[in-house]
């Protein structure tokens, strides 16, 4: 650089710049090399990760396939066992299905379907034993049936506590029926155990249910023969028991039916208990037969409840009339009991009907209790037949109450009942005493052509709307003492066998065209009201 004419200072400066440039170039080259190495390492790691993931997926898929194959093999084997002619083999098949469902949630509804299908197969319970005329000269009606089923029930209940265990197969000639009964009782018990939800109704869905509970199961037991069926605390998505035959008690205590519950044409030979049951969907009991007591205490029907043509008849055990207990039940939808028959007492005391309630053409052979019952929708009892005492004391009818053509043969009490809408008692036959003391009629009170064979009590009643007793026949005392009439009062063409009692009655609307009983006239008490005064033939 000195030879080129550069000074020493300029040469040194230029030499430093060249060295710096060379060093920078070397640094860039090293950085590029390092970056390439990093990218190559990252690519290798990603490739290894993808390879491991794919291998894990393949292994998981293989495990799933193996599990599915094992489950399928177990299902096929269990299904074959259910068709075996030996009860012990059929029991093994049932337990195998239960294990399959417990270990594989995806198979649970299938397992339930298979068990239900098995119970739908034709079956005849063990026959009644032939009575010994020496040991049992006068057997009670139904005693043989009870004795035949009692032994099976003891065996069944003895196996209930603790985990489900195998039931030994009976031996001998009775293996066909007795063994089959054991198989069926076991299938019923397994179904009940896995749909039983022990959580209180107000704690769903928290806390978590027990592992043994199978959520959302649907039961199809149409036409099934069921012995001592117990679904207490069960919770099912839907239930089909149409034409099912229940031998012995049927327990649905606190059962929750999340969907439709169909019991049309079902037959209950023993007690049927639906106490505290919750019907979230529609409940169908059309044509069902209850041969013993039917319990629906505090049952809740959120949808429509239909018991049309249901028969609550005399018990097969001794001919004792059964009883239908619907006390404090709640009916949120339409409630239909038309053309039903109650051979025993029918109790609907303190029940609540939010929708329409129809009891048209219903026959009540014993007492009928509707005390303190609330009818928020229209209530119809047209041509109903009350052979026993009918109690409607303190009942509340928000809309119309229609008893047209009904027959009360055993006495009727509507004391302190409240009729907010129109009340229709046209052509009703009261064959014994009829009590309407302190009843309140806010709408029209229609008693046209009704017949009171004995005393009729309307003391202290309140008639806000028109009170129509036209064409009524009073065979006994007609007592309206201390009643208040705010609108028109008519006894046109009414017939009294004795003096009508209207003492201390008050009529608010003096201008209305009242038609009073013979011998009674209005006497003004104020500008707006009058009272009824009786004058005998002598003018007193």
Coordinates of C-alpha atoms in Angstrom, one line a residue:
X1 CA 0.0 0.0 0.0
X2 CA 3.0 2.3 0.6
X3 CA 4.2 1.6 -2.9
X4 CA 0.8 2.8 -4.2
X5 CA 1.5 6.1 -2.7
X6 CA -0.7 5.7 0.4
X7 CA 0.5 7.0 3.7
X8 CA 1.2 4.7 6.6
X9 CA -2.1 5.9 8.3
X10 CA -4.2 5.3 5.2
X11 CA -2.7 1.9 4.7
X12 CA -3.4 0.8 8.3
X13 CA -7.0 2.0 8.0
X14 CA -7.7 0.2 4.9
X15 CA -6.1 -3.0 6.2
X16 CA -8.3 -2.9 9.3
X17 CA -11.4 -2.5 7.2
X18 CA -10.5 -5.5 5.1
X19 CA -9.9 -7.6 8.2
X20 CA -13.2 -6.5 9.7
X21 CA -15.1 -7.4 6.5
X22 CA -13.5 -10.8 6.4
X23 CA -14.4 -11.4 10.1
X24 CA -18.0 -10.4 9.4
X25 CA -18.2 -12.7 6.5
X26 CA -16.9 -15.6 8.6
X27 CA -19.5 -14.8 11.3
X28 CA -22.4 -14.8 8.8
X29 CA -21.2 -18.0 7.4
X30 CA -21.1 -19.6 10.9
X31 CA -24.6 -18.2 11.6
X32 CA -26.0 -19.7 8.4
X33 CA -24.4 -23.0 9.2
X34 CA -25.8 -23.0 12.7
X35 CA -29.3 -22.1 11.4
X36 CA -29.3 -24.9 8.9
X37 CA -28.2 -27.4 11.6
X38 CA -31.0 -26.2 13.9
X39 CA -33.6 -26.6 11.2
X40 CA -32.3 -30.0 10.4
X41 CA -32.5 -31.1 14.0
X42 CA -36.0 -29.6 14.5
X43 CA -37.2 -31.4 11.4
X44 CA -35.8 -34.7 12.7
X45 CA -37.4 -34.2 16.1
X46 CA -40.8 -33.4 14.4
X47 CA -40.5 -36.4 12.2
X48 CA -39.8 -38.6 15.2
X49 CA -42.8 -37.1 17.1
X50 CA -45.1 -37.7 14.2
X51 CA -43.8 -41.2 13.8
X52 CA -44.4 -41.9 17.5
X53 CA -47.9 -40.4 17.4
X54 CA -48.9 -42.4 14.4
X55 CA -47.5 -45.5 16.1
X56 CA -49.5 -44.7 19.2
X57 CA -52.7 -44.2 17.2
X58 CA -52.1 -47.5 15.4
X59 CA -51.6 -49.2 18.7
X60 CA -54.7 -47.6 20.2
X61 CA -56.7 -48.5 17.1
X62 CA -55.5 -52.1 17.5
X63 CA -56.4 -52.1 21.2
X64 CA -59.8 -50.7 20.3
X65 CA -60.3 -53.3 17.7
X66 CA -59.2 -56.0 20.1
X67 CA -61.6 -54.7 22.7
X68 CA -64.4 -54.5 20.2
X69 CA -63.7 -58.1 19.1
X70 CA -63.7 -59.3 22.7
X71 CA -66.9 -57.4 23.4
X72 CA -68.5 -58.8 20.2
X73 CA -67.4 -62.3 21.0
X74 CA -68.8 -62.0 24.6
X75 CA -72.1 -60.6 23.3
X76 CA -72.5 -63.4 20.8
X77 CA -71.6 -66.0 23.3
X78 CA -74.0 -64.5 25.9
X79 CA -76.8 -64.3 23.4
X80 CA -76.2 -68.0 22.6
X81 CA -76.3 -68.9 26.2
X82 CA -79.7 -67.1 26.6
X83 CA -81.1 -69.6 24.2
X84 CA -79.8 -72.6 26.1
X85 CA -82.3 -75.1 27.6
X86 CA -80.5 -75.1 31.0
X87 CA -81.4 -72.3 33.4
X88 CA -77.8 -72.3 34.8
X89 CA -76.4 -71.5 31.3
X90 CA -79.0 -68.8 30.7
X91 CA -78.1 -67.2 34.0
X92 CA -74.4 -67.2 33.0
X93 CA -75.4 -65.5 29.8
X94 CA -77.3 -62.8 31.7
X95 CA -74.3 -62.1 34.0
X96 CA -72.0 -62.0 31.0
X97 CA -74.2 -59.4 29.4
X98 CA -74.2 -57.4 32.6
X99 CA -70.3 -57.4 32.7
X100 CA -70.3 -56.4 29.1
X101 CA -72.5 -53.4 29.8
X102 CA -70.7 -52.3 32.9
X103 CA -67.3 -52.4 31.2
X104 CA -68.4 -51.0 27.9
X105 CA -70.8 -48.0 28.2
X106 CA -71.5 -48.1 24.5
X107 CA -73.1 -51.5 24.8
X108 CA -75.4 -50.7 27.8
X109 CA -78.6 -49.9 25.8
X110 CA -78.0 -53.0 23.7
X111 CA -77.7 -55.1 26.9
X112 CA -80.9 -53.6 28.3
X113 CA -82.6 -54.3 25.0
X114 CA -81.6 -57.9 25.1
X115 CA -82.7 -58.4 28.7
X116 CA -86.0 -56.7 27.9
X117 CA -86.5 -58.9 24.9
X118 CA -85.9 -62.0 27.0
X119 CA -88.5 -60.8 29.5
X120 CA -90.9 -60.3 26.7
X121 CA -90.7 -64.0 25.7
X122 CA -93.8 -66.0 26.6
X123 CA -93.8 -67.3 30.2
X124 CA -96.3 -68.8 32.5
X125 CA -95.6 -68.5 36.3
X126 CA -95.5 -71.8 38.3
X127 CA -99.0 -73.3 38.5
X128 CA -101.0 -73.2 41.7
X129 CA -100.5 -76.2 43.9
X130 CA -103.5 -78.6 44.2
X131 CA -105.1 -78.0 47.7
X132 CA -105.1 -80.8 50.2
X133 CA -108.8 -81.2 51.4
X134 CA -107.5 -82.5 54.8
X135 CA -104.9 -79.8 55.5
X136 CA -106.8 -77.0 53.8
X137 CA -110.5 -77.8 53.7
X138 CA -111.6 -74.2 53.1
X139 CA -108.8 -72.4 51.2
X140 CA -109.0 -68.6 51.0
X141 CA -109.5 -67.2 47.5
X142 CA -106.2 -66.5 45.9
X143 CA -104.3 -68.4 48.6
X144 CA -102.7 -70.9 46.2
X145 CA -101.4 -68.1 43.9
X146 CA -99.9 -66.3 46.9
X147 CA -98.3 -69.5 48.2
X148 CA -96.9 -70.4 44.8
X149 CA -95.2 -67.0 44.4
X150 CA -94.1 -66.6 48.0
X151 CA -91.2 -69.1 47.8
X152 CA -89.9 -67.5 44.6
X153 CA -90.1 -64.1 46.3
X154 CA -88.1 -65.3 49.3
X155 CA -85.4 -66.7 47.1
X156 CA -85.4 -63.4 45.1
X157 CA -85.2 -61.1 48.0
X158 CA -82.6 -63.2 49.7
X159 CA -80.3 -62.5 46.8
X160 CA -80.9 -58.8 46.8
X161 CA -78.4 -57.5 49.5
X162 CA -74.8 -57.1 48.4
X163 CA -73.3 -57.6 45.0
X164 CA -75.2 -59.6 42.4
X165 CA -74.3 -63.2 42.6
X166 CA -75.3 -66.2 40.6
X167 CA -78.4 -68.1 41.5
X168 CA -78.0 -71.9 41.4
X169 CA -80.2 -73.6 39.0
X170 CA -83.0 -75.7 40.4
X171 CA -82.9 -79.4 39.7
X172 CA -85.5 -82.0 39.0
X173 CA -88.7 -81.9 37.0
X174 CA -89.5 -78.3 38.1
X175 CA -86.3 -77.0 36.4
X176 CA -88.3 -75.7 33.4
X177 CA -90.6 -73.4 35.3
X178 CA -88.7 -72.8 38.5
X179 CA -85.4 -72.3 36.8
X180 CA -86.9 -70.0 34.2
X181 CA -88.5 -68.0 37.1
X182 CA -85.1 -67.6 38.7
X183 CA -83.6 -66.4 35.4
X184 CA -86.3 -63.9 34.9
X185 CA -86.0 -62.6 38.5
X186 CA -82.3 -62.2 38.0
X187 CA -82.8 -60.3 34.7
X188 CA -85.4 -58.0 36.4
X189 CA -83.0 -57.4 39.3
X190 CA -80.1 -56.5 37.0
X191 CA -82.2 -54.1 35.1
X192 CA -83.4 -52.4 38.3
X193 CA -79.9 -52.2 39.8
X194 CA -78.5 -50.4 36.7
X195 CA -81.3 -47.9 36.3
X196 CA -81.5 -47.1 40.0
X197 CA -80.3 -43.6 40.8
X198 CA -79.9 -43.1 44.5
X199 CA -79.3 -39.3 44.2
X200 CA -82.1 -37.2 45.6
X201 CA -84.4 -35.8 42.9
X202 CA -83.3 -32.2 43.6
X203 CA -79.6 -33.1 43.2
X204 CA -79.5 -34.0 39.5
X205 CA -77.1 -33.9 37.7
X206 CA -74.8 -33.2 40.7
X207 CA -73.2 -35.0 42.4
X208 CA -72.1 -37.7 40.0
X209 CA -74.1 -40.9 39.9
X210 CA -72.8 -44.2 41.2
X211 CA -70.7 -46.2 38.7
X212 CA -73.3 -48.9 38.6
X213 CA -76.0 -46.5 37.3
X214 CA -76.6 -46.5 33.6
X215 CA -77.9 -43.1 32.5
X216 CA -80.5 -42.7 29.8
X217 CA -81.7 -46.3 29.4
X218 CA -85.0 -47.0 27.6
X219 CA -87.1 -50.0 28.7
X220 CA -89.3 -51.9 26.3
X221 CA -91.2 -54.5 28.3
X222 CA -94.3 -54.5 26.1
X223 CA -96.3 -57.7 26.8
X224 CA -93.7 -58.9 29.3
X225 CA -94.6 -61.2 32.3
X226 CA -93.0 -59.7 35.4
X227 CA -92.9 -61.1 38.9
X228 CA -92.4 -58.9 41.9
X229 CA -91.1 -56.2 39.7
X230 CA -89.2 -53.5 41.6
X231 CA -88.0 -50.3 39.9
X232 CA -87.8 -48.2 43.1
X233 CA -85.7 -45.1 42.7
X234 CA -85.3 -45.9 39.0
X235 CA -84.6 -43.3 36.4
X236 CA -85.3 -44.2 32.8
X237 CA -85.4 -42.2 29.5
X238 CA -88.6 -44.0 28.4
X239 CA -90.6 -46.9 29.6
X240 CA -92.9 -49.2 27.6
X241 CA -95.1 -51.6 29.7
X242 CA -98.0 -51.9 27.4
X243 CA -100.0 -55.1 28.0
X244 CA -97.4 -56.2 30.6
X245 CA -98.6 -58.6 33.3
X246 CA -97.4 -57.9 36.8
X247 CA -97.6 -60.8 39.2
X248 CA -97.2 -59.9 42.9
X249 CA -96.4 -56.3 43.9
X250 CA -95.2 -53.9 41.3
X251 CA -93.0 -51.2 42.9
X252 CA -92.2 -47.9 41.1
X253 CA -91.7 -45.9 44.3
X254 CA -89.9 -42.6 43.5
X255 CA -89.2 -43.7 39.9
X256 CA -88.5 -41.0 37.4
X257 CA -89.8 -41.4 33.9
X258 CA -88.0 -38.8 31.9
X259 CA -89.9 -39.6 28.7
X260 CA -93.2 -41.3 28.0
X261 CA -94.4 -44.0 30.3
X262 CA -96.8 -46.4 28.6
X263 CA -98.9 -48.8 30.7
X264 CA -101.9 -49.2 28.4
X265 CA -103.6 -52.5 28.9
X266 CA -101.2 -53.5 31.7
X267 CA -102.5 -55.9 34.4
X268 CA -101.4 -55.6 38.0
X269 CA -102.4 -58.6 40.1
X270 CA -100.9 -57.3 43.4
X271 CA -100.3 -53.9 44.9
X272 CA -99.1 -51.3 42.4
X273 CA -97.0 -48.6 44.0
X274 CA -96.2 -45.3 42.2
X275 CA -95.8 -43.2 45.3
X276 CA -93.7 -40.1 44.7
X277 CA -93.1 -41.2 41.1
X278 CA -92.3 -38.4 38.6
X279 CA -93.7 -38.6 35.1
X280 CA -91.8 -36.0 33.1
X281 CA -93.5 -37.0 29.8
X282 CA -97.0 -38.3 29.1
X283 CA -98.3 -41.1 31.2
X284 CA -100.6 -43.7 29.6
X285 CA -102.6 -46.1 31.7
X286 CA -105.6 -46.5 29.3
X287 CA -107.4 -49.8 29.9
X288 CA -105.0 -50.8 32.7
X289 CA -106.3 -53.2 35.3
X290 CA -105.4 -52.9 39.0
X291 CA -106.6 -56.0 40.9
X292 CA -105.3 -54.7 44.2
X293 CA -104.4 -51.4 45.7
X294 CA -103.1 -48.7 43.4
X295 CA -100.8 -46.2 45.1
X296 CA -100.0 -42.8 43.4
X297 CA -99.5 -40.7 46.6
X298 CA -97.8 -37.5 45.7
X299 CA -97.1 -38.7 42.2
X300 CA -96.2 -35.8 39.8
X301 CA -97.5 -35.9 36.2
X302 CA -95.8 -33.2 34.2
X303 CA -97.4 -34.2 30.9
X304 CA -100.8 -35.6 30.1
X305 CA -102.1 -38.4 32.4
X306 CA -104.6 -40.8 30.8
X307 CA -106.4 -43.5 32.8
X308 CA -109.3 -43.8 30.4
X309 CA -111.2 -47.1 30.9
X310 CA -108.9 -48.2 33.6
X311 CA -110.3 -50.7 36.1
X312 CA -109.5 -50.5 39.8
X313 CA -111.4 -53.6 40.7
X314 CA -111.8 -56.1 43.5
X315 CA -108.7 -57.9 44.6
X316 CA -108.0 -61.4 43.5
X317 CA -106.8 -62.0 47.1
X318 CA -110.0 -62.6 49.0
X319 CA -112.3 -60.5 46.9
X320 CA -111.5 -57.4 48.9
X321 CA -112.0 -54.2 46.9
X322 CA -108.8 -52.5 46.1
X323 CA -108.3 -48.8 46.6
X324 CA -106.9 -46.1 44.3
X325 CA -104.8 -43.6 46.2
X326 CA -104.0 -40.3 44.3
X327 CA -103.8 -38.1 47.4
X328 CA -101.7 -35.0 46.9
X329 CA -100.8 -36.0 43.4
X330 CA -100.2 -33.2 40.9
X331 CA -101.5 -33.2 37.3
X332 CA -99.9 -30.5 35.3
X333 CA -101.4 -31.5 32.0
X334 CA -104.7 -33.0 30.9
X335 CA -105.9 -35.7 33.3
X336 CA -108.3 -38.3 31.8
X337 CA -110.2 -40.8 33.9
X338 CA -113.2 -41.1 31.7
X339 CA -115.2 -44.4 31.8
X340 CA -112.9 -45.8 34.5
X341 CA -114.3 -48.0 37.3
X342 CA -113.3 -47.8 40.9
X343 CA -114.5 -50.9 42.8
X344 CA -112.9 -49.7 46.0
X345 CA -112.3 -46.3 47.5
X346 CA -111.0 -43.6 45.1
X347 CA -109.0 -40.9 46.9
X348 CA -107.9 -37.7 45.2
X349 CA -107.8 -35.7 48.4
X350 CA -105.6 -32.5 48.1
X351 CA -104.7 -33.4 44.6
X352 CA -103.9 -30.6 42.1
X353 CA -105.2 -30.6 38.6
X354 CA -103.6 -27.7 36.7
X355 CA -105.2 -28.7 33.4
X356 CA -108.6 -30.1 32.5
X357 CA -109.7 -33.1 34.5
X358 CA -112.2 -35.5 33.0
X359 CA -114.1 -38.1 35.0
X360 CA -117.0 -38.5 32.5
X361 CA -119.0 -41.8 32.8
X362 CA -116.7 -42.9 35.6
X363 CA -118.1 -45.4 38.2
X364 CA -117.2 -45.0 41.9
X365 CA -118.6 -48.0 43.7
X366 CA -117.2 -47.1 47.1
X367 CA -116.3 -43.7 48.6
X368 CA -114.8 -41.0 46.4
X369 CA -112.6 -38.4 48.1
X370 CA -111.8 -35.1 46.5
X371 CA -111.5 -33.0 49.7
X372 CA -109.4 -29.9 49.3
X373 CA -108.6 -30.8 45.7
X374 CA -107.8 -28.0 43.3
X375 CA -109.2 -28.0 39.8
X376 CA -107.5 -25.1 37.9
X377 CA -108.7 -26.3 34.5
X378 CA -112.2 -27.4 33.6
X379 CA -113.5 -30.4 35.7
X380 CA -116.0 -32.7 34.1
X381 CA -117.9 -35.5 35.9
X382 CA -120.7 -35.8 33.4
X383 CA -122.9 -38.9 34.0
X384 CA -120.5 -40.1 36.6
X385 CA -121.9 -42.7 39.0
X386 CA -121.1 -42.3 42.7
X387 CA -122.5 -45.3 44.6
X388 CA -120.7 -44.5 47.9
X389 CA -120.1 -41.3 49.8
X390 CA -118.5 -38.5 47.7
X391 CA -116.5 -35.9 49.5
X392 CA -115.7 -32.6 47.8
X393 CA -115.4 -30.5 50.9
X394 CA -113.1 -27.4 50.5
X395 CA -112.5 -28.3 46.8
X396 CA -111.6 -25.4 44.5
X397 CA -112.9 -25.2 40.9
X398 CA -111.2 -22.3 39.1
X399 CA -113.0 -22.9 35.8
X400 CA -116.2 -24.7 35.0
X401 CA -117.3 -27.7 37.0
X402 CA -119.6 -30.0 35.1
X403 CA -121.6 -32.7 36.9
X404 CA -124.4 -32.9 34.4
X405 CA -126.4 -36.1 34.6
X406 CA -124.3 -37.5 37.5
X407 CA -125.8 -39.8 40.1
X408 CA -124.9 -39.5 43.8
X409 CA -126.3 -42.6 45.5
X410 CA -124.3 -42.5 48.7
X411 CA -124.4 -38.9 49.8
X412 CA -122.5 -35.9 48.6
X413 CA -120.7 -33.1 50.5
X414 CA -119.5 -29.9 48.8
X415 CA -119.2 -28.0 52.1
X416 CA -117.1 -24.8 51.7
X417 CA -116.3 -25.7 48.1
X418 CA -115.4 -22.8 45.9
X419 CA -116.8 -22.6 42.3
X420 CA -115.0 -19.7 40.5
X421 CA -116.4 -20.6 37.1
X422 CA -119.9 -21.9 36.2
X423 CA -121.1 -24.9 38.1
X424 CA -123.3 -27.4 36.2
X425 CA -125.5 -29.8 38.2
X426 CA -128.2 -30.1 35.6
X427 CA -130.3 -33.3 35.9
X428 CA -128.2 -34.7 38.7
X429 CA -129.7 -37.3 41.0
X430 CA -129.0 -36.8 44.7
X431 CA -130.4 -40.0 46.2
X432 CA -129.1 -39.3 49.7
X433 CA -128.3 -36.1 51.6
X434 CA -126.5 -33.4 49.6
X435 CA -124.4 -30.9 51.5
X436 CA -123.4 -27.5 50.0
X437 CA -123.1 -25.6 53.2
X438 CA -121.0 -22.4 52.9
X439 CA -120.2 -23.2 49.3
X440 CA -119.3 -20.2 47.2
X441 CA -120.6 -20.0 43.6
X442 CA -118.9 -17.1 41.8
X443 CA -120.2 -18.0 38.4
X444 CA -123.6 -19.3 37.4
X445 CA -125.0 -22.1 39.6
X446 CA -127.0 -24.5 37.4
X447 CA -129.2 -27.1 39.1
X448 CA -131.9 -27.3 36.4
X449 CA -134.0 -30.5 36.7
X450 CA -131.9 -31.9 39.5
X451 CA -133.5 -34.3 41.9
X452 CA -132.8 -34.2 45.7
X453 CA -134.4 -37.4 47.0
X454 CA -133.7 -36.3 50.6
X455 CA -132.4 -33.2 52.3
X456 CA -130.5 -30.6 50.4
X457 CA -128.3 -28.2 52.5
X458 CA -127.1 -24.9 51.1
X459 CA -126.9 -23.0 54.4
X460 CA -124.5 -20.0 54.4
X461 CA -123.9 -20.3 50.7
X462 CA -122.7 -17.5 48.5
X463 CA -124.2 -17.1 45.0
X464 CA -122.5 -14.3 43.1
X465 CA -123.8 -15.3 39.7
X466 CA -127.3 -16.5 38.7
X467 CA -128.7 -19.3 40.8
X468 CA -130.9 -21.5 38.7
X469 CA -132.9 -24.2 40.4
X470 CA -135.6 -24.4 37.7
X471 CA -137.5 -27.7 37.6
X472 CA -135.7 -29.0 40.7
X473 CA -137.4 -31.6 42.8
X474 CA -136.7 -31.4 46.6
X475 CA -137.8 -34.6 48.3
X476 CA -136.7 -33.5 51.7
X477 CA -135.7 -30.3 53.4
X478 CA -134.4 -27.6 51.2
X479 CA -132.2 -25.5 53.5
X480 CA -130.8 -22.2 52.2
X481 CA -130.7 -20.3 55.5
X482 CA -128.2 -17.4 55.7
X483 CA -127.3 -17.7 52.1
X484 CA -126.5 -14.6 50.0
X485 CA -127.7 -14.1 46.4
X486 CA -126.1 -11.3 44.4
X487 CA -127.8 -12.0 41.1
X488 CA -131.0 -13.6 39.8
X489 CA -132.6 -16.4 41.8
X490 CA -135.0 -18.8 40.1
X491 CA -137.0 -21.7 41.5
X492 CA -139.3 -21.7 38.5
X493 CA -141.3 -25.1 38.3
X494 CA -139.4 -26.4 41.3
X495 CA -141.2 -28.9 43.5
X496 CA -140.9 -28.9 47.3
X497 CA -142.2 -31.8 49.4
X498 CA -141.9 -29.7 52.6
X499 CA -141.3 -26.0 53.5
X500 CA -138.2 -24.5 51.9
X501 CA -135.9 -22.8 54.4
X502 CA -134.6 -19.4 53.4
X503 CA -134.4 -17.8 56.8
X504 CA -132.0 -14.9 57.0
X505 CA -131.2 -15.0 53.3
X506 CA -130.2 -11.8 51.5
X507 CA -130.8 -10.9 47.9
X508 CA -128.6 -8.0 46.7
X509 CA -130.2 -7.4 43.3
X510 CA -133.8 -6.5 44.0
X511 CA -134.5 -5.6 40.4
X512 CA -133.7 -9.0 39.0
X513 CA -136.7 -11.1 37.9
X514 CA -136.5 -13.6 40.8
X515 CA -138.8 -16.6 40.8
X516 CA -139.2 -17.6 44.5
X517 CA -140.6 -20.7 46.1
X518 CA -144.3 -20.8 47.1
X519 CA -145.0 -18.7 50.2
X520 CA -141.8 -16.6 50.0
X521 CA -141.5 -13.0 49.0
X522 CA -139.0 -10.2 49.1
X523 CA -138.9 -7.7 52.0
X524 CA -136.8 -4.6 51.4
X525 CA -134.1 -4.1 54.0
X526 CA -132.1 -1.3 52.2
X527 CA -132.0 0.4 48.9
X528 CA -129.8 -2.2 47.4
X529 CA -130.8 -5.5 49.1
X530 CA -133.8 -7.4 50.4
X531 CA -134.5 -10.5 52.5
X532 CA -136.8 -13.4 51.9
X533 CA -139.8 -13.7 54.2
X534 CA -142.2 -16.6 54.3
X535 CA -146.0 -16.2 54.7
X536 CA -148.1 -19.2 55.5
X537 CA -151.7 -19.7 54.3
X538 CA -153.0 -17.6 57.2
X539 CA -150.8 -14.7 56.2
X540 CA -148.4 -15.0 59.1

